[in-house]
């Protein structure tokens, strides 16, 4: 933890002229939590070493079923309330906006929103990125696959979209609990450790406050494992259905990182039929979502226009995208964020699970620790830049595996009835305190963006142009996310030509949101000068020259800058 904190600061933060979003969150949140975790872990380690010398036993633990069930209900409630209390009902990232977009049109039985004819010339300024290329000249359709958005659409029809992620989290926690009892039926204390790791994960709870698909990945991975561990034909058949749905949550490769090591595990245990079956399912996952789903979109909304080279979910596009992002490998920042947003004992106990492996007998008996660990290591190795994330969200689907490894590590290292189980209570208290601070600080960050979006929505104008200079990802304010094209239309200024600006100014009332307004609203200020900012400055000069565009917030601070 101290190495992550120190090296992360030296490598990424110290002397950085233009710190990125990951650098900002590391210096603002993760570094401090890591330092406190290191101090706390040192104290807990000293206490554990001392208590190890004691012969005092605490006796077998009582059943913790009611406690765990209450914890799951509280996690669901926290996710639901946190959507408004922590995130103000606002989604700061384009990934989340795409879920809201797709959930809204799926709830109405559509596969995309027809672009209003009068706004077709401005469609890219209204939806700058992450749109699907299929039918892009006539429809707005999410680049992501539809299953997670369909879950949200179901809850929209039930009356509360904000319940979708918390309920999905609850399903995943129940499945994790079932798997833990299946793997450790003789150790109630190890099952409790598994669930405490999950229930005190600020990452799990905070992500359930958002529309991110990662909550569904956690839940579907745990459901898949629960069905596989049944060991019968029905279990494998249900697991296959879950796998096919999981691949369609938002990107088809994420569940393969979890399922792939288990296919190897089945083969190593000479369960050739099960291994072949799930390998065929993995192939079907790619065929359905990388090949057949695009064909459905072409049939329903149209082929990609020749002028649009936006990426797709095809296999070649996915591999190209992955290898194209290797220059954004950030293991220190991402692993630091994973550690800081989870229980401080999660990774140490998970590492202790290796003590459960009988290495000399490995060829005869391959324990479940290995596929769980391989998936975790694969996720950690792909520590690519994630943008926004409350924790390391690309590892979200592996958090269940980490919790199970922690329980197995506890089982392997700590005798039944040991007084050291008091450590788990201490770690839970520390995790809850650090989690509360992380959520409070995240609320402070998001608040400025939510206020800015509210000001834009309340603007008395036909069009609001967003000058993105001066904040992280301010282009994400340009959105069409709820299925109703309401006034004002919000556009990204850098996506408009001079001719388009002239047309807008001649036919509509135009307002501008820029840093002179969103900084006072609480958006964290960053340098307004970057590659491409000169083009935006030229657009502003042109608007000033033709007398077009007043500030959204009428005040001297809203003047052109």
mmCIF file of N, CA and C in Angstrom, residues 43-116:
data_model
loop_
_atom_site.group_PDB
_atom_site.id
_atom_site.type_symbol
_atom_site.label_atom_id
_atom_site.label_comp_id
_atom_site.label_asym_id
_atom_site.label_seq_id
_atom_site.Cartn_x
_atom_site.Cartn_y
_atom_site.Cartn_z
ATOM 1 N N UNK A 43 -0.943 -1.929 12.320
ATOM 2 C CA UNK A 43 -1.457 -2.152 13.667
ATOM 3 C C UNK A 43 -2.204 -3.466 13.785
ATOM 4 N N UNK A 44 -3.027 -3.791 12.783
ATOM 5 C CA UNK A 44 -3.762 -5.046 12.823
ATOM 6 C C UNK A 44 -2.825 -6.243 12.719
ATOM 7 N N UNK A 45 -1.763 -6.112 11.931
ATOM 8 C CA UNK A 45 -0.800 -7.202 11.808
ATOM 9 C C UNK A 45 -0.094 -7.460 13.136
ATOM 10 N N UNK A 46 0.289 -6.380 13.830
ATOM 11 C CA UNK A 46 0.928 -6.542 15.132
ATOM 12 C C UNK A 46 -0.022 -7.214 16.119
ATOM 13 N N UNK A 47 -1.281 -6.796 16.112
ATOM 14 C CA UNK A 47 -2.262 -7.403 17.007
ATOM 15 C C UNK A 47 -2.470 -8.872 16.663
ATOM 16 N N UNK A 48 -2.537 -9.176 15.350
ATOM 17 C CA UNK A 48 -2.751 -10.556 14.929
ATOM 18 C C UNK A 48 -1.589 -11.441 15.343
ATOM 19 N N UNK A 49 -0.354 -10.909 15.217
ATOM 20 C CA UNK A 49 0.813 -11.695 15.608
ATOM 21 C C UNK A 49 0.795 -11.982 17.106
ATOM 22 N N UNK A 50 0.415 -10.991 17.878
ATOM 23 C CA UNK A 50 0.351 -11.179 19.329
ATOM 24 C C UNK A 50 -0.745 -12.172 19.705
ATOM 25 N N UNK A 51 -1.900 -12.046 19.095
ATOM 26 C CA UNK A 51 -3.009 -12.942 19.431
ATOM 27 C C UNK A 51 -2.741 -14.360 18.973
ATOM 28 N N UNK A 52 -1.829 -14.515 18.009
ATOM 29 C CA UNK A 52 -1.489 -15.853 17.522
ATOM 30 C C UNK A 52 -0.807 -16.674 18.612
ATOM 31 N N UNK A 53 -0.126 -15.980 19.508
ATOM 32 C CA UNK A 53 0.567 -16.674 20.583
ATOM 33 C C UNK A 53 -0.384 -17.106 21.694
ATOM 34 N N UNK A 54 -1.607 -16.574 21.628
ATOM 35 C CA UNK A 54 -2.577 -16.874 22.683
ATOM 36 C C UNK A 54 -3.254 -18.210 22.409
ATOM 37 N N UNK A 55 -3.508 -18.937 23.456
ATOM 38 C CA UNK A 55 -4.212 -20.213 23.323
ATOM 39 C C UNK A 55 -5.713 -20.036 23.515
ATOM 40 N N UNK A 56 -6.149 -18.819 23.768
ATOM 41 C CA UNK A 56 -7.566 -18.568 24.007
ATOM 42 C C UNK A 56 -8.355 -18.790 22.723
ATOM 43 N N UNK A 57 -9.386 -19.573 22.819
ATOM 44 C CA UNK A 57 -10.256 -19.829 21.671
ATOM 45 C C UNK A 57 -11.603 -19.167 21.919
ATOM 46 N N UNK A 58 -12.249 -18.779 20.862
ATOM 47 C CA UNK A 58 -13.527 -18.082 20.981
ATOM 48 C C UNK A 58 -14.722 -18.995 20.709
ATOM 49 N N UNK A 59 -14.443 -20.251 20.383
ATOM 50 C CA UNK A 59 -15.546 -21.166 20.139
ATOM 51 C C UNK A 59 -16.077 -21.013 18.731
ATOM 52 N N UNK A 60 -16.881 -21.976 18.289
ATOM 53 C CA UNK A 60 -17.421 -21.902 16.928
ATOM 54 C C UNK A 60 -18.377 -20.739 16.789
ATOM 55 N N UNK A 61 -18.369 -20.076 15.655
ATOM 56 C CA UNK A 61 -19.241 -18.919 15.469
ATOM 57 C C UNK A 61 -20.696 -19.330 15.309
ATOM 58 N N UNK A 62 -21.564 -18.466 15.759
ATOM 59 C CA UNK A 62 -22.985 -18.692 15.546
ATOM 60 C C UNK A 62 -23.329 -18.409 14.090
ATOM 61 N N UNK A 63 -24.518 -18.780 13.701
ATOM 62 C CA UNK A 63 -24.956 -18.504 12.340
ATOM 63 C C UNK A 63 -25.091 -17.001 12.130
ATOM 64 N N UNK A 64 -24.562 -16.539 11.003
ATOM 65 C CA UNK A 64 -24.593 -15.102 10.699
ATOM 66 C C UNK A 64 -25.573 -14.797 9.580
ATOM 67 N N UNK A 65 -26.506 -15.718 9.338
ATOM 68 C CA UNK A 65 -27.417 -15.537 8.219
ATOM 69 C C UNK A 65 -28.213 -14.258 8.290
ATOM 70 N N UNK A 66 -28.787 -13.971 9.455
ATOM 71 C CA UNK A 66 -29.606 -12.763 9.594
ATOM 72 C C UNK A 66 -28.755 -11.511 9.420
ATOM 73 N N UNK A 67 -27.528 -11.548 9.954
ATOM 74 C CA UNK A 67 -26.622 -10.402 9.834
ATOM 75 C C UNK A 67 -26.270 -10.148 8.368
ATOM 76 N N UNK A 68 -25.944 -11.216 7.622
ATOM 77 C CA UNK A 68 -25.572 -11.052 6.215
ATOM 78 C C UNK A 68 -26.760 -10.578 5.396
ATOM 79 N N UNK A 69 -27.942 -11.156 5.657
ATOM 80 C CA UNK A 69 -29.135 -10.731 4.919
ATOM 81 C C UNK A 69 -29.431 -9.260 5.164
ATOM 82 N N UNK A 70 -29.294 -8.820 6.423
ATOM 83 C CA UNK A 70 -29.515 -7.402 6.731
ATOM 84 C C UNK A 70 -28.480 -6.533 6.032
ATOM 85 N N UNK A 71 -27.225 -7.012 5.963
ATOM 86 C CA UNK A 71 -26.185 -6.262 5.267
ATOM 87 C C UNK A 71 -26.481 -6.105 3.791
ATOM 88 N N UNK A 72 -26.995 -7.156 3.162
ATOM 89 C CA UNK A 72 -27.344 -7.073 1.748
ATOM 90 C C UNK A 72 -28.461 -6.056 1.536
ATOM 91 N N UNK A 73 -29.479 -6.093 2.385
ATOM 92 C CA UNK A 73 -30.574 -5.120 2.261
ATOM 93 C C UNK A 73 -30.068 -3.695 2.456
ATOM 94 N N UNK A 74 -29.153 -3.496 3.402
ATOM 95 C CA UNK A 74 -28.593 -2.158 3.616
ATOM 96 C C UNK A 74 -27.773 -1.699 2.411
ATOM 97 N N UNK A 75 -27.037 -2.622 1.782
ATOM 98 C CA UNK A 75 -26.260 -2.264 0.594
ATOM 99 C C UNK A 75 -27.180 -1.829 -0.540
ATOM 100 N N UNK A 76 -28.288 -2.553 -0.722
ATOM 101 C CA UNK A 76 -29.261 -2.178 -1.752
ATOM 102 C C UNK A 76 -29.850 -0.807 -1.444
ATOM 103 N N UNK A 77 -30.208 -0.578 -0.194
ATOM 104 C CA UNK A 77 -30.775 0.713 0.208
ATOM 105 C C UNK A 77 -29.764 1.838 0.009
ATOM 106 N N UNK A 78 -28.500 1.586 0.384
ATOM 107 C CA UNK A 78 -27.463 2.611 0.213
ATOM 108 C C UNK A 78 -27.272 2.955 -1.260
ATOM 109 N N UNK A 79 -27.292 1.939 -2.128
ATOM 110 C CA UNK A 79 -27.163 2.195 -3.557
ATOM 111 C C UNK A 79 -28.297 3.038 -4.094
ATOM 112 N N UNK A 80 -29.496 2.775 -3.621
ATOM 113 C CA UNK A 80 -30.671 3.524 -4.090
ATOM 114 C C UNK A 80 -30.642 4.965 -3.586
ATOM 115 N N UNK A 81 -30.382 5.153 -2.283
ATOM 116 C CA UNK A 81 -30.357 6.506 -1.732
ATOM 117 C C UNK A 81 -29.161 7.299 -2.253
ATOM 118 N N UNK A 82 -28.046 6.613 -2.458
ATOM 119 C CA UNK A 82 -26.842 7.308 -2.904
ATOM 120 C C UNK A 82 -26.963 7.904 -4.282
ATOM 121 N N UNK A 83 -27.893 7.376 -5.090
ATOM 122 C CA UNK A 83 -28.071 7.941 -6.424
ATOM 123 C C UNK A 83 -28.414 9.425 -6.347
ATOM 124 N N UNK A 84 -29.212 9.812 -5.371
ATOM 125 C CA UNK A 84 -29.571 11.225 -5.222
ATOM 126 C C UNK A 84 -28.685 11.925 -4.203
ATOM 127 N N UNK A 85 -28.335 11.259 -3.106
ATOM 128 C CA UNK A 85 -27.574 11.923 -2.048
ATOM 129 C C UNK A 85 -26.111 12.124 -2.417
ATOM 130 N N UNK A 86 -25.528 11.198 -3.152
ATOM 131 C CA UNK A 86 -24.108 11.288 -3.518
ATOM 132 C C UNK A 86 -23.941 11.812 -4.941
ATOM 133 N N UNK A 87 -24.722 11.289 -5.892
ATOM 134 C CA UNK A 87 -24.536 11.649 -7.299
ATOM 135 C C UNK A 87 -25.564 12.644 -7.814
ATOM 136 N N UNK A 88 -26.479 13.077 -6.962
ATOM 137 C CA UNK A 88 -27.457 14.108 -7.337
ATOM 138 C C UNK A 88 -28.270 13.708 -8.575
ATOM 139 N N UNK A 89 -28.439 12.406 -8.783
ATOM 140 C CA UNK A 89 -29.177 11.952 -9.947
ATOM 141 C C UNK A 89 -28.486 12.228 -11.262
ATOM 142 N N UNK A 90 -27.192 12.535 -11.213
ATOM 143 C CA UNK A 90 -26.447 12.958 -12.405
ATOM 144 C C UNK A 90 -25.399 11.905 -12.770
ATOM 145 N N UNK A 91 -25.213 11.687 -14.050
ATOM 146 C CA UNK A 91 -24.209 10.753 -14.555
ATOM 147 C C UNK A 91 -23.098 11.538 -15.238
ATOM 148 N N UNK A 92 -21.901 11.588 -14.658
ATOM 149 C CA UNK A 92 -20.848 12.431 -15.237
ATOM 150 C C UNK A 92 -20.185 11.864 -16.475
ATOM 151 N N UNK A 93 -20.319 10.554 -16.747
ATOM 152 C CA UNK A 93 -19.570 9.959 -17.853
ATOM 153 C C UNK A 93 -20.466 9.625 -19.031
ATOM 154 N N UNK A 94 -19.867 9.582 -20.207
ATOM 155 C CA UNK A 94 -20.605 9.224 -21.417
ATOM 156 C C UNK A 94 -21.074 7.767 -21.357
ATOM 157 N N UNK A 95 -20.303 6.881 -20.701
ATOM 158 C CA UNK A 95 -20.724 5.486 -20.569
ATOM 159 C C UNK A 95 -22.098 5.401 -19.899
ATOM 160 N N UNK A 96 -22.265 6.164 -18.834
ATOM 161 C CA UNK A 96 -23.539 6.148 -18.110
ATOM 162 C C UNK A 96 -24.660 6.778 -18.933
ATOM 163 N N UNK A 97 -24.331 7.836 -19.651
ATOM 164 C CA UNK A 97 -25.333 8.490 -20.495
ATOM 165 C C UNK A 97 -25.857 7.510 -21.543
ATOM 166 N N UNK A 98 -24.970 6.658 -22.067
ATOM 167 C CA UNK A 98 -25.401 5.681 -23.059
ATOM 168 C C UNK A 98 -26.365 4.662 -22.455
ATOM 169 N N UNK A 99 -26.159 4.292 -21.192
ATOM 170 C CA UNK A 99 -27.096 3.383 -20.528
ATOM 171 C C UNK A 99 -28.453 4.056 -20.378
ATOM 172 N N UNK A 100 -28.456 5.318 -19.986
ATOM 173 C CA UNK A 100 -29.717 6.049 -19.838
ATOM 174 C C UNK A 100 -30.417 6.207 -21.181
ATOM 175 N N UNK A 101 -29.628 6.493 -22.216
ATOM 176 C CA UNK A 101 -30.188 6.611 -23.562
ATOM 177 C C UNK A 101 -30.846 5.307 -23.995
ATOM 178 N N UNK A 102 -30.094 4.199 -23.879
ATOM 179 C CA UNK A 102 -30.603 2.909 -24.345
ATOM 180 C C UNK A 102 -31.743 2.410 -23.468
ATOM 181 N N UNK A 103 -31.636 2.619 -22.156
ATOM 182 C CA UNK A 103 -32.724 2.197 -21.272
ATOM 183 C C UNK A 103 -34.025 2.892 -21.608
ATOM 184 N N UNK A 104 -33.940 4.168 -21.967
ATOM 185 C CA UNK A 104 -35.147 4.934 -22.290
ATOM 186 C C UNK A 104 -35.787 4.433 -23.575
ATOM 187 N N UNK A 105 -34.970 4.188 -24.616
ATOM 188 C CA UNK A 105 -35.627 3.755 -25.865
ATOM 189 C C UNK A 105 -36.064 2.292 -25.795
ATOM 190 N N UNK A 106 -35.333 1.440 -25.065
ATOM 191 C CA UNK A 106 -35.782 0.059 -24.921
ATOM 192 C C UNK A 106 -37.083 -0.028 -24.124
ATOM 193 N N UNK A 107 -37.248 0.871 -23.133
ATOM 194 C CA UNK A 107 -38.481 0.881 -22.347
ATOM 195 C C UNK A 107 -39.693 1.207 -23.205
ATOM 196 N N UNK A 108 -39.465 1.874 -24.336
ATOM 197 C CA UNK A 108 -40.555 2.192 -25.254
ATOM 198 C C UNK A 108 -40.616 1.239 -26.449
ATOM 199 N N UNK A 109 -39.874 0.131 -26.356
ATOM 200 C CA UNK A 109 -39.928 -0.858 -27.425
ATOM 201 C C UNK A 109 -39.160 -0.475 -28.664
ATOM 202 N N UNK A 110 -38.169 0.396 -28.556
ATOM 203 C CA UNK A 110 -37.358 0.831 -29.692
ATOM 204 C C UNK A 110 -35.939 0.267 -29.558
ATOM 205 N N UNK A 111 -35.161 0.386 -30.619
ATOM 206 C CA UNK A 111 -33.740 0.055 -30.556
ATOM 207 C C UNK A 111 -32.880 1.285 -30.845
ATOM 208 N N UNK A 112 -33.460 2.445 -30.814
ATOM 209 C CA UNK A 112 -32.736 3.693 -31.019
ATOM 210 C C UNK A 112 -33.714 4.839 -31.091
ATOM 211 N N UNK A 113 -33.186 6.069 -30.978
ATOM 212 C CA UNK A 113 -34.030 7.261 -31.096
ATOM 213 C C UNK A 113 -33.871 7.870 -32.473
ATOM 214 N N UNK A 114 -34.944 8.020 -33.224
ATOM 215 C CA UNK A 114 -34.843 8.748 -34.498
ATOM 216 C C UNK A 114 -34.377 10.184 -34.246
ATOM 217 N N UNK A 115 -33.409 10.640 -35.025
ATOM 218 C CA UNK A 115 -32.913 12.003 -34.869
ATOM 219 C C UNK A 115 -33.918 12.956 -35.506
ATOM 220 N N UNK A 116 -34.408 13.957 -34.757
ATOM 221 C CA UNK A 116 -35.354 14.910 -35.369
ATOM 222 C C UNK A 116 -34.751 15.536 -36.619
#
